Coordinates of C-alpha atoms and ligand atoms in Angstrom, one line a residue:
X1 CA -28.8 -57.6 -6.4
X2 CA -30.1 -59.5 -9.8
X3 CA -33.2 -59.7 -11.2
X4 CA -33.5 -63.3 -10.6
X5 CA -32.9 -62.9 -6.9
X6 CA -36.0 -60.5 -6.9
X7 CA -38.5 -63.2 -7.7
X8 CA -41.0 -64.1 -5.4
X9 CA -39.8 -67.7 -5.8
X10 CA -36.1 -66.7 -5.1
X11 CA -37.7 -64.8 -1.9
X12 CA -39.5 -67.9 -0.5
X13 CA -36.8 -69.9 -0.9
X14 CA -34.3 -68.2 0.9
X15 CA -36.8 -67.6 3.9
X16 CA -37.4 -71.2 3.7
X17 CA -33.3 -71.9 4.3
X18 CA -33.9 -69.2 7.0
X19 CA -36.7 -71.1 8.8
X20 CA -34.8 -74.4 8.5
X21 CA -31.3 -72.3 10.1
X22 CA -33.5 -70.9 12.5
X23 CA -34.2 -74.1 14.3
X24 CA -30.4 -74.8 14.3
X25 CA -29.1 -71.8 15.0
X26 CA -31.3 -68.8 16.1
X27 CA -28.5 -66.6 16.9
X28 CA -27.7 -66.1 12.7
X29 CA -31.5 -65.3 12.2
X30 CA -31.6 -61.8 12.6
X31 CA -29.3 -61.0 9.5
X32 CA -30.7 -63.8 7.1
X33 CA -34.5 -62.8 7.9
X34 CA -33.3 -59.2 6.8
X35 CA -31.9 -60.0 3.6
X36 CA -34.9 -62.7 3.0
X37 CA -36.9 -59.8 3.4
X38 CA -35.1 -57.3 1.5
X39 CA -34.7 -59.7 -1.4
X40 CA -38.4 -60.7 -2.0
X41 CA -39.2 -56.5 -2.5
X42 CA -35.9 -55.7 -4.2
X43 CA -33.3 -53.9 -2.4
X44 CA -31.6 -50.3 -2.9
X45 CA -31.0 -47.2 -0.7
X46 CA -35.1 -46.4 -0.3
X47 CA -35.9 -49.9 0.8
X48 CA -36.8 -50.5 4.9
X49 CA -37.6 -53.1 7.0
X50 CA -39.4 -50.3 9.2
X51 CA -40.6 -46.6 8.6
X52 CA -41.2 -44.7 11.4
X53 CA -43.1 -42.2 10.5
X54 CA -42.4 -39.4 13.6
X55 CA -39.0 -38.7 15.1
X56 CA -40.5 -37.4 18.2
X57 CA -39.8 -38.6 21.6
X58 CA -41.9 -41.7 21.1
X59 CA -40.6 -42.6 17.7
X60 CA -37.3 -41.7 18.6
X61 CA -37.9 -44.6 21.7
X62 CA -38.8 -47.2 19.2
X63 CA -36.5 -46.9 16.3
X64 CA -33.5 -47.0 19.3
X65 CA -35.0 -50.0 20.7
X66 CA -34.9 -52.1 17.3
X67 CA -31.1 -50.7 17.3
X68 CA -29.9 -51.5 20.6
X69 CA -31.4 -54.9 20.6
X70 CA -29.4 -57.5 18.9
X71 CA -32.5 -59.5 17.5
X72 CA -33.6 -56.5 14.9
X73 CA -30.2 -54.3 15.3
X74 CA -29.7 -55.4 11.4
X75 CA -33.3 -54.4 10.3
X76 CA -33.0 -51.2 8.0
X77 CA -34.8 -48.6 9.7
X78 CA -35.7 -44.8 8.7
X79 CA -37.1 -42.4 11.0
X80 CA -39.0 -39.7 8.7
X81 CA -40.0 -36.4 10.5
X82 CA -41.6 -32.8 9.2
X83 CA -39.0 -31.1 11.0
X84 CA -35.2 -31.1 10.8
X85 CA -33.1 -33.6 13.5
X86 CA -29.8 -32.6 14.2
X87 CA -28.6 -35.5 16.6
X88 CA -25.1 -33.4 16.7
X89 CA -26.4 -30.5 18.4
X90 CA -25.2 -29.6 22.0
X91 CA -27.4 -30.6 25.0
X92 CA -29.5 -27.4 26.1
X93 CA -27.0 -25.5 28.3
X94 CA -27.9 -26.3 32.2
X95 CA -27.3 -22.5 33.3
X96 CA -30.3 -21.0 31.5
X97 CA -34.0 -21.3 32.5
X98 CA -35.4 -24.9 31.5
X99 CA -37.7 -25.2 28.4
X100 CA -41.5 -24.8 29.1
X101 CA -42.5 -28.5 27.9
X102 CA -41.3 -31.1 29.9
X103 CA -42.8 -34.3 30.8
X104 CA -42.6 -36.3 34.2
X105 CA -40.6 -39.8 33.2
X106 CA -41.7 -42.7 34.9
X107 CA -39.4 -45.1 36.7
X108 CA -40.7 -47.8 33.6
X109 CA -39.6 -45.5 30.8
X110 CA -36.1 -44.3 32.6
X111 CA -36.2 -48.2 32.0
X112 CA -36.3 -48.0 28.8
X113 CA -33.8 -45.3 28.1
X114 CA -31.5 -47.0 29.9
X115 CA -32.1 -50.5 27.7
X116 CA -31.2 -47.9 24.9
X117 CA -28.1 -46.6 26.2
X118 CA -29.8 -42.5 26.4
X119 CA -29.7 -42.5 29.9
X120 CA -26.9 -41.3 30.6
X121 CA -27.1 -38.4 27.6
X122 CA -30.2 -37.5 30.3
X123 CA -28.6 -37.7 33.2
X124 CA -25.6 -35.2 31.8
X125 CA -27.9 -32.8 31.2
X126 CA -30.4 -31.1 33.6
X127 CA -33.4 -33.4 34.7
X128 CA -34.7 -33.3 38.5
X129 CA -35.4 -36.5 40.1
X130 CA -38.8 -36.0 42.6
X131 CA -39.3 -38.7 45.4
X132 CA -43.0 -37.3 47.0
X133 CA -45.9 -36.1 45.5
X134 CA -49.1 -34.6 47.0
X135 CA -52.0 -34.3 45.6
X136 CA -54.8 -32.2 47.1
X137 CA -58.5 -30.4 46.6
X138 CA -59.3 -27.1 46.6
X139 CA -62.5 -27.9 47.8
X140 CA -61.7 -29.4 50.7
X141 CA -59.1 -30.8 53.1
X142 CA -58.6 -33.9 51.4
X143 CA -55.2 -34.7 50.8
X144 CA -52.8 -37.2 49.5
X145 CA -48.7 -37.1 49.5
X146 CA -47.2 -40.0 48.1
X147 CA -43.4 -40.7 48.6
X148 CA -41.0 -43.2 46.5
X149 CA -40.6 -45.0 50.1
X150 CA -43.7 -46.1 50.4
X151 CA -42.5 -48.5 47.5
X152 CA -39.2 -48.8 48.0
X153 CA -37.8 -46.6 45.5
X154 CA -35.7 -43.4 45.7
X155 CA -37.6 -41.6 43.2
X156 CA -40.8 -41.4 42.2
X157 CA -39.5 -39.8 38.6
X158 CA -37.7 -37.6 36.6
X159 CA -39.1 -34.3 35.6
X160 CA -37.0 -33.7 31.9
X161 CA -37.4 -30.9 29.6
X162 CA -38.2 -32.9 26.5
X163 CA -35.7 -31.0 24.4
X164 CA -33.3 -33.0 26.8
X165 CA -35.4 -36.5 26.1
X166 CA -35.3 -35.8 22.1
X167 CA -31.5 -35.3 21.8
X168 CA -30.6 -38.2 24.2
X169 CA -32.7 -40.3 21.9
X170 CA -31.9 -38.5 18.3
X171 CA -27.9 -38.9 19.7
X172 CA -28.7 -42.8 20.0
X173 CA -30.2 -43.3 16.9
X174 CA -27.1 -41.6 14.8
X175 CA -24.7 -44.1 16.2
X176 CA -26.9 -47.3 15.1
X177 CA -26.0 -48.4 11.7
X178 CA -28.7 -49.1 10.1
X179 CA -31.0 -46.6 11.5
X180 CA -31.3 -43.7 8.8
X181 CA -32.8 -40.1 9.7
X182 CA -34.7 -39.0 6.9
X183 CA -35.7 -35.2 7.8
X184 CA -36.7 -32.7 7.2
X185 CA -39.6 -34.6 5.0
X186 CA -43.3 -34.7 5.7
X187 CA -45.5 -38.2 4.8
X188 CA -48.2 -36.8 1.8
X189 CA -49.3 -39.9 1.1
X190 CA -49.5 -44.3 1.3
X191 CA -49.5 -46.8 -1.0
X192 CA -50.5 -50.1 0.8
X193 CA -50.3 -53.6 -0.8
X194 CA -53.5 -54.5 -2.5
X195 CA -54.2 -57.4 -1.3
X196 CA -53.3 -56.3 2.4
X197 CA -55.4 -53.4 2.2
X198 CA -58.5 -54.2 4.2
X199 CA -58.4 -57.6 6.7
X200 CA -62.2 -57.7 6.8
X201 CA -62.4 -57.7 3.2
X202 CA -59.8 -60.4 3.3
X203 CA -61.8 -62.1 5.8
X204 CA -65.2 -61.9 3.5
X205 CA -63.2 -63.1 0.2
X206 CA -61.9 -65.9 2.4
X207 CA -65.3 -67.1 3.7
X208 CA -67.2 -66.0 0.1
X209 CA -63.9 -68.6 -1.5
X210 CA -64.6 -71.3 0.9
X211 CA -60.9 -71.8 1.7
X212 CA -58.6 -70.5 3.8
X213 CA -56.1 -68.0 1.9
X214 CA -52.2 -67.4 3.2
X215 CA -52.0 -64.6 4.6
X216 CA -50.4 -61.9 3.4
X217 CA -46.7 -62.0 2.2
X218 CA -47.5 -59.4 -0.4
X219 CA -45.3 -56.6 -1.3
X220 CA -45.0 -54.2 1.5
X221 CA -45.9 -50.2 1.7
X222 CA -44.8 -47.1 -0.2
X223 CA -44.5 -44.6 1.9
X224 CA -44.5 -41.0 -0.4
X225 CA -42.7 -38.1 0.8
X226 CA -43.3 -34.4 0.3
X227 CA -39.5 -34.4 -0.8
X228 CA -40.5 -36.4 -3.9
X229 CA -38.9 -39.6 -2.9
X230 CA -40.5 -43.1 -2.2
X231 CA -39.9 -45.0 0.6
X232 CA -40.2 -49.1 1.0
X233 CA -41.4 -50.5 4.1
X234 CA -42.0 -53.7 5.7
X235 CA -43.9 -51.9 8.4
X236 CA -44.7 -48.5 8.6
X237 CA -45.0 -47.0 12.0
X238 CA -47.0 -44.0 12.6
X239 CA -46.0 -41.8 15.6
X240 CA -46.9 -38.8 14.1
X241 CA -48.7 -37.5 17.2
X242 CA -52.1 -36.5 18.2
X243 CA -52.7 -35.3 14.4
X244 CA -51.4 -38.3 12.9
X245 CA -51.2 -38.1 8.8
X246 CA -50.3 -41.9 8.7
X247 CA -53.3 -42.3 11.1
X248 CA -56.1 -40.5 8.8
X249 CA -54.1 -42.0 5.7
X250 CA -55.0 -45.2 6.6
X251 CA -58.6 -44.7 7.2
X252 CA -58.4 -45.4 10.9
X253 CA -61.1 -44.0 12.9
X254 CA -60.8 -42.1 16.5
X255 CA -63.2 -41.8 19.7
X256 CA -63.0 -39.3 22.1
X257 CA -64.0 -35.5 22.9
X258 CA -62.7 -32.1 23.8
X259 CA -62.3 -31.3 27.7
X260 CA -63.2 -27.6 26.6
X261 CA -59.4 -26.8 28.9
X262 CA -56.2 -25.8 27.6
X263 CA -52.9 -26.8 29.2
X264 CA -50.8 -23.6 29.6
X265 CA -47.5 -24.6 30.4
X266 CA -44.7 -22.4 32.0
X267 CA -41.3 -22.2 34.1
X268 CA -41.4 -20.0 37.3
X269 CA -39.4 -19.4 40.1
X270 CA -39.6 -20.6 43.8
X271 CA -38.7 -19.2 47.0
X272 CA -37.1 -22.9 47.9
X273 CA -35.9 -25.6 46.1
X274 CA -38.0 -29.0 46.2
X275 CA -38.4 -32.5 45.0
X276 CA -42.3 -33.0 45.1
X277 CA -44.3 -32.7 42.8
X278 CA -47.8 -30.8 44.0
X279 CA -50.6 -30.6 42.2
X280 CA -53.7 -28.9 43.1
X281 CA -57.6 -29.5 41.9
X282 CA -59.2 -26.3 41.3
X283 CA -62.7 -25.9 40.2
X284 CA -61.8 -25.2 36.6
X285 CA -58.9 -27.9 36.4
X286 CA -55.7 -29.1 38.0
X287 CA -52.6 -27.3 38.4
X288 CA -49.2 -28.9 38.8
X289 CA -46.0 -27.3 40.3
X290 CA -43.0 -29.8 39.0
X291 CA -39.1 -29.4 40.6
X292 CA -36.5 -28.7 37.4
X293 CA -33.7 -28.9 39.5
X294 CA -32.8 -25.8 41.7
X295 CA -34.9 -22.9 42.3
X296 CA -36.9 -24.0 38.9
X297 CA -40.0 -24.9 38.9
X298 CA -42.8 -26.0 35.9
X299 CA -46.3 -25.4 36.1
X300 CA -48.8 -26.9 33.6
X301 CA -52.2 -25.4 34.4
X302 CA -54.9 -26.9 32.8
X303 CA -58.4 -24.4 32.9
X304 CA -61.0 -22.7 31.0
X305 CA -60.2 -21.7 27.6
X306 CA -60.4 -18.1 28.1
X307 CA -58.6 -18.2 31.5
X308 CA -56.0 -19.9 29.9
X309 CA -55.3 -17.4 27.3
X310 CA -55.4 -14.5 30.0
X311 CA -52.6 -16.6 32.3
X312 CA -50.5 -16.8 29.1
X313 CA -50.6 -13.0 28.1
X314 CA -50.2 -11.9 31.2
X315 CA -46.8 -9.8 32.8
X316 CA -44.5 -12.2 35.1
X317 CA -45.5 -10.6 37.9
X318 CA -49.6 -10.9 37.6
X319 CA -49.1 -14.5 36.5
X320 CA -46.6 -15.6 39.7
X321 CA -49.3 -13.9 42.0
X322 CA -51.8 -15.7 40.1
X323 CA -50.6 -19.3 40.5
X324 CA -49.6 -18.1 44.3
X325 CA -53.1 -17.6 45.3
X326 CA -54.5 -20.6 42.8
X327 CA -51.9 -22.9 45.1
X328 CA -53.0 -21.6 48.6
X329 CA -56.5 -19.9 48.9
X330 CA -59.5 -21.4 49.4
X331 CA -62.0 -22.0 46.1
X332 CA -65.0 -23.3 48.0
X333 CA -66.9 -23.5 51.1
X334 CA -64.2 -25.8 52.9
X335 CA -66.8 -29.5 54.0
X336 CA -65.5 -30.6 57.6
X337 CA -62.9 -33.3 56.5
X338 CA -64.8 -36.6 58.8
X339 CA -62.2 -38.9 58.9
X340 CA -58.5 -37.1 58.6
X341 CA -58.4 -36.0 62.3
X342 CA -58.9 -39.8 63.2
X343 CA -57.8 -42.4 60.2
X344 CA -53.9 -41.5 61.5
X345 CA -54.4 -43.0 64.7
X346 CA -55.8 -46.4 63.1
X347 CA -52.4 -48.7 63.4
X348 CA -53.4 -51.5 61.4
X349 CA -54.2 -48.7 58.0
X350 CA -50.3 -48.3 58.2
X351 CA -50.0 -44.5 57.9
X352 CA -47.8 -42.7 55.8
X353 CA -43.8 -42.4 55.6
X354 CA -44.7 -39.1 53.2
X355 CA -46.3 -37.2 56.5
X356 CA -49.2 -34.8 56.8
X357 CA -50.1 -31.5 54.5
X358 CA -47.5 -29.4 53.4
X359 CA -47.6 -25.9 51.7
X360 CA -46.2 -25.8 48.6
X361 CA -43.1 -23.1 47.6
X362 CA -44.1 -19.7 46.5
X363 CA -43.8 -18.2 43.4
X364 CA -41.6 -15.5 43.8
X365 CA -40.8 -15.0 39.5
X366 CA -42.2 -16.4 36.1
X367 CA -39.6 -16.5 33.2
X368 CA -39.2 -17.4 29.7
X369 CA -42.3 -17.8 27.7
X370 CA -45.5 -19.4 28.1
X371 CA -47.8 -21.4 26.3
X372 CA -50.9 -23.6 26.2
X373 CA -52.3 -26.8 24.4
X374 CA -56.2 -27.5 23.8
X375 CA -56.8 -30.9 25.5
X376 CA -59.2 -33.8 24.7
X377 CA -58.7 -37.5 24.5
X378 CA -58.2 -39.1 21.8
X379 CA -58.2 -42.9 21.0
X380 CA -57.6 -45.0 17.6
X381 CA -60.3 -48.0 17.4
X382 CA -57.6 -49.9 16.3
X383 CA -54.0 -49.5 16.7
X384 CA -52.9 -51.8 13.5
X385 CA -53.5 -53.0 9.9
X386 CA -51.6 -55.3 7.8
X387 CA -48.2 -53.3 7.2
X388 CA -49.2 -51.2 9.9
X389 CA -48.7 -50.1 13.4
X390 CA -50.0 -46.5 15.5
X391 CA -47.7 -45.5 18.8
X392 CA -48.1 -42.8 21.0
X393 CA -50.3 -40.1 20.6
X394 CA -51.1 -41.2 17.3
X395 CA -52.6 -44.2 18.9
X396 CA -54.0 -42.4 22.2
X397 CA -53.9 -38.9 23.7
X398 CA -54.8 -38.2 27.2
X399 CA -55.4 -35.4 29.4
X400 CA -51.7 -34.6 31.4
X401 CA -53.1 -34.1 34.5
X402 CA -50.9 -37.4 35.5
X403 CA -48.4 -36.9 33.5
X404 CA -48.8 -40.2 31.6
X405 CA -49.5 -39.2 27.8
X406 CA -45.6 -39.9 26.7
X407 CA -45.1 -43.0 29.3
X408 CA -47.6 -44.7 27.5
X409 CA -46.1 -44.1 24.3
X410 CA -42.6 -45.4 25.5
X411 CA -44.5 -48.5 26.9
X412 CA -46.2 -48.5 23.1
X413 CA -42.4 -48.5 22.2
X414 CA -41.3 -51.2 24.0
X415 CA -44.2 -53.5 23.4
X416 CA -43.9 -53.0 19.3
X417 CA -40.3 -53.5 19.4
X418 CA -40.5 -56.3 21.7
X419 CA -43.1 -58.1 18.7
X420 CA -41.0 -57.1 16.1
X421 CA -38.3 -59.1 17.8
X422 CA -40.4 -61.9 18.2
X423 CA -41.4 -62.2 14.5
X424 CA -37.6 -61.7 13.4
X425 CA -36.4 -64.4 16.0
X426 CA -39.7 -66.9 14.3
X427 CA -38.7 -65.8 10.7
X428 CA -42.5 -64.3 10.2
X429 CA -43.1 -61.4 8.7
X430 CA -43.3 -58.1 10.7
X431 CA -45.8 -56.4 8.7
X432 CA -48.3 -59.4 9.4
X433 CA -51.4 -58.7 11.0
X434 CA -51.4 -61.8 13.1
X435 CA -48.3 -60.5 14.4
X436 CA -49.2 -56.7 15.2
X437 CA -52.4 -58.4 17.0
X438 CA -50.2 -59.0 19.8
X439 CA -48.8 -55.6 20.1
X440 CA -52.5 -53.9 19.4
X441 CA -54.3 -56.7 22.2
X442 CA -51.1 -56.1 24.7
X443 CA -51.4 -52.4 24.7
X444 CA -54.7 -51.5 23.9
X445 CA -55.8 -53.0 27.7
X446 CA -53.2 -51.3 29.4
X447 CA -54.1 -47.6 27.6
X448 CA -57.6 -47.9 28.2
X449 CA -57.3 -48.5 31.9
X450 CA -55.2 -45.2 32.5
X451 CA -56.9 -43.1 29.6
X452 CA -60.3 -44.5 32.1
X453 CA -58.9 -43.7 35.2
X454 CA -57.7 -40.2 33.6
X455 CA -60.5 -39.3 32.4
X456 CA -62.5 -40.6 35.7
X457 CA -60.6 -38.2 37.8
X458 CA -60.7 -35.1 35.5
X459 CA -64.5 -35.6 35.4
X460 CA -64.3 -36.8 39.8
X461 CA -62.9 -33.3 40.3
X462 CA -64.5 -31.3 37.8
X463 CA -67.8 -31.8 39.2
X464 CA -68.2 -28.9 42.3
X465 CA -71.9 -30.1 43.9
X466 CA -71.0 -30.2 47.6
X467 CA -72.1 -34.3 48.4
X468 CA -69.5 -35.0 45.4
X469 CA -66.8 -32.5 47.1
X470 CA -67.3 -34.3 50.3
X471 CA -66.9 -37.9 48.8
X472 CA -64.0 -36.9 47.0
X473 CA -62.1 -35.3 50.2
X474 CA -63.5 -38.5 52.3
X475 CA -61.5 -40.8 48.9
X476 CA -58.2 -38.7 49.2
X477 CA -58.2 -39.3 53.0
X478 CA -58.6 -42.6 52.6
X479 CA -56.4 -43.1 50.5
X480 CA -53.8 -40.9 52.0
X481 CA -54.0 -43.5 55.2
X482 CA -54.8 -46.5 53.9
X483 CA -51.2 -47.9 52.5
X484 CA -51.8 -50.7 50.8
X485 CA -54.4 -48.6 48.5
X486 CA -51.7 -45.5 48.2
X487 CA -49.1 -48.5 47.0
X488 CA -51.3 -49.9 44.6
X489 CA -52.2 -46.3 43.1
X490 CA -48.3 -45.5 43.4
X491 CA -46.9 -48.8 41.3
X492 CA -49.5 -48.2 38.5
X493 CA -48.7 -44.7 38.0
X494 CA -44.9 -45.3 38.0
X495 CA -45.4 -48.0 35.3
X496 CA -44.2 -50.8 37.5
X497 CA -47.4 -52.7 37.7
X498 CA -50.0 -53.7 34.5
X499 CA -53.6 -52.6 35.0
X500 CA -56.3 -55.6 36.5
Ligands
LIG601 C1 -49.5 -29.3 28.4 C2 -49.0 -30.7 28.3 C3 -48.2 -31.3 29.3 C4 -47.8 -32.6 29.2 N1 -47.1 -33.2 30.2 C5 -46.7 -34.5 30.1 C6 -45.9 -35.1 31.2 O1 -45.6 -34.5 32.2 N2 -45.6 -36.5 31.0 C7 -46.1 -37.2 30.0 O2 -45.8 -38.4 29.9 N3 -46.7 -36.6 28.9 C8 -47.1 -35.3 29.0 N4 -47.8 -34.7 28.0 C9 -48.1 -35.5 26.8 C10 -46.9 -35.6 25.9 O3 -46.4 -34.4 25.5 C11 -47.2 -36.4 24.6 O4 -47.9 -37.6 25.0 C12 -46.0 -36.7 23.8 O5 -45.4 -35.5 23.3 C13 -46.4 -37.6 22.5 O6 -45.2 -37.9 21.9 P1 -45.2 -38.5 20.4 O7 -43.8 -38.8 20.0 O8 -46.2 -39.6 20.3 O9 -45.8 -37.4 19.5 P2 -45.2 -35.9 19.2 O10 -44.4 -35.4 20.3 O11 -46.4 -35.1 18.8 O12 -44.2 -36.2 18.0 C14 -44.7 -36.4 16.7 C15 -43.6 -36.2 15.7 O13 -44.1 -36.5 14.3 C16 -43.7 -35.5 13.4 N5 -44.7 -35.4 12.4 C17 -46.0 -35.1 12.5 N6 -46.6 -35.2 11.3 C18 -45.7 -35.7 10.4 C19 -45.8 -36.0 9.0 N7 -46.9 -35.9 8.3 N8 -44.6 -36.5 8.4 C20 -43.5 -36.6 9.1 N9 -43.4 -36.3 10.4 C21 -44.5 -35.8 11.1 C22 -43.6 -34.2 14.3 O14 -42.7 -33.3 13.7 C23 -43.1 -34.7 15.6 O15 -41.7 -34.7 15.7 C24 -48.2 -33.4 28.0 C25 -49.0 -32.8 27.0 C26 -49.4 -31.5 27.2 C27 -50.3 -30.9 26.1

């Protein structure tokens, strides 16, 4: 590259050819908005269209997506991470006991791995497809099982350790081109453009000037590693998780609070294999009993602080009689359930193709190791700045007692990459504000609905008083029998329907 291509001038000229091509011929666009873009900041080996700042699973989703799609395939992307990524290694062998953390994949985000071409990396390894669920109250005899036929489906999800998710992603990303892992290397710190810096300083300087300014086509960010190198970005992405560095580096502030539980997470044994997922509200928190394929089972348990430490130091045998009796015995005075022994027999309510109650399997072993995970929701006020965009957890963690926390980051995923697709195909720039706008305004609405209805039904079931216990039992009955209610409920949760 030569110094005279470098110039701003040379820069705006060749996305001015690019514009004008555009209209002719938008299937050349991709590569001639990259090397636009490359040329106005200079190019060599640390310059990116994107940094993602956070190879985990949600990362991993997005910098796959802008590989796999033809429209930003030629975008240079790196994928930065603290901790060493070996996309090489062998899938976790399917003989031994599953890995404690695991996460319950939508139908939407089995979706997306499949647009990415990591499916199938999944579905060679162990993951255990579930196709009813049943919810129920240990206060009570409210129930509800839900089954994928109510809507039509097969499954309802996929229960996959997330070692499993990671290295079907990490193995994509090695075979796109220009996709680099840079790892193990930790973000310190962010140099973002001056002039880009603040947007409502932009905006006062605008009105204080009394003309509208451009807006900003400035250099784009440094993104300083702990490794001592310097990387170039377009856009920087942080999915850093719940912590987020690039999150707190920024200046972007959270809401939320602690729930005062801790998940404990751990793989057990059953007396029977199954493919429902059961979870149970106890009076200090749900507990969830997930199929892993076979005799496998995971339980995440979310309780009290110091019950949770107690269930994870406990022998194998204490803890398997311990989640036996938290899954069967009785918590509280059990309120007459008013409308189960009748709602059945109402035709036009449509009943259930899941059936009545049914016991869940016993625990006969626990195995492996346990663990837990303090647990409080977290959510950015905003999701982007110029240069800028937050995904998953670093934009939004929520309690797992749905399972959603990682679904919401793949649709964060999809949505970003979708934009950045859409300002490569226009010829903007994808480190414009205007532009992340759409991802922030598109996903923002659909994470506040769940992390609501979360939070809604931690705090519905947390509360014990008996008028509340009964209301709650009556609303699981309901909902258990009134179909078109249960499908509603159903589509959301599997992703396949945006919050109204
Ligand atoms: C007990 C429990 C059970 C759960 N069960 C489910 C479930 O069933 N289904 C579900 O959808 N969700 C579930 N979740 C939530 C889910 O685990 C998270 O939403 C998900 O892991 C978030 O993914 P992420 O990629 O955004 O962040 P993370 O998984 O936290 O990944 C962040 C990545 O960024 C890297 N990183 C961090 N800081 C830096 C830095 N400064 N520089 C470079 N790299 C950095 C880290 O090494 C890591 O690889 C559960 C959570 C808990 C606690």
């Amino acid at each position: 590259m030569t110094p005279l291509l470098s110039t701003p001038a040379a820069g705006r000229c060749l996305r001015t050819i690019g514009t004008l091509l555009h209209n002719q011929q938008s299937a050349l666009m991709p590569q001639l908005w990259t090397a636009s873009r490359a040329l106005s900041t200079g190019t060599g080996q640390d310059q990116y269209d994107v940094v993602v700042v956070g190879g985990g699973m949600v990362g991993a989703a997005l910098a796959c997506a802008l590989g796999s799609s033809p429209m930003t395939s030629a975008l240079r992307v790196a994928v930065v991470d603290g901790q060493a990524i070996d996309p090489a290694a062998p899938l976790p062998d399917a003989s031994e006991a599953p890995e404690i953390r695991v996460s319950a994949v939508t139908p939407s985000s089995v979706n997306l791995f499949r647009d990415v071409g990591a499916w199938s990396t999944v579905q060679s390894a162990r993951n255990a497809p579930f196709d009813t669920m049943q919810v129920w109250d240990s206060a009570g005899q409210g129930f509800v099982r839900y089954s994928a036929h109510d809507v039509d489906a097969s499954v309802l999800g996929h229960v996959v350790e997330n070692r499993v998710l990671l290295a079907a992603l990490h193995r994509r990303l090695s075979e796109s081109e220009n996709t680099h892992l840079v790892c193990p290397a930790k973000v310190d710190s962010i140099t973002w453009p001056e002039s880009e810096v603040s947007e409502s300083d932009a905006d006062v300087r605008r009105e204080s000037n009394g003309q509208a300014e451009a807006s900003g086509q400035g250099a784009g960010a440094s993104v300083h590693l702990s490794t001592g190198k310097t990387l170039g970005a377009r856009l920087v992405v942080g999915a850093d998780g719940g912590r987020s560095r690039v999150r707190s580096l920024a200046g972007l502030r959270t809401v939320g609070w602690q729930y005062g539980q801790r998940g404990l997470v751990a793989t057990v044994v059953t007396d029977r294999e199954h493919s429902t997922a059961w979870q149970r509200f106890l009076p200090t928190g749900p507990l969830a009993l997930l199929p892993m394929g076979g005799h496998y089972s995971n339980i995440v348990w979310s309780t009290t602080e110091s019950h949770a430490r107690a269930l994870e130091s406990m022998p194998h045998s204490d803890f398997a009689a311990a989640v036996n009796r938290a899954l069967s015995e009785e918590h509280a005075p059990q309120p007459p359930s008013s409308v189960s022994s009748f709602l059945p027999a109402l035709p036009f309510l449509g009943g259930s193709s899941a059936g009545g109650f049914q016991p869940p399997p016993r625990v006969v072993e626990a195995v492996g190791r346990r663990a837990s995970f303090p647990l409080s929701l977290v959510h950015s006020g905003k999701y982007v700045q110029p240069r800028l965009a937050l995904i998953g957890d670093a934009a939004h963690s929520v309690h797992p007692l749905a399972g959603q926390g990682v679904n919401l980051g793949f649709g964060d995923a999809q949505a970003l990459a979708a934009v950045i697709a859409k300002g490569v195909s226009t010829g903007r720039d994808i480190g414009e504000l205007g532009l992340l706008e759409e991802y922030e305004a598109e996903r923002r609405a659909a994470n506040l609905g769940m992390m609501a209805a979360l939070d809604g039904l931690q705090r519905l079931f947390h509360a014990q008083s008996a008028p509340v216990a009964l209301a709650r039992n009556l609303g699981l009955d309901l909902v258990q029998w009134l179909t078109p209610v249960k499908k509603r409920i159903m589509s959301y949760a599997m992703g396949m329907e945006p919050v109204r």
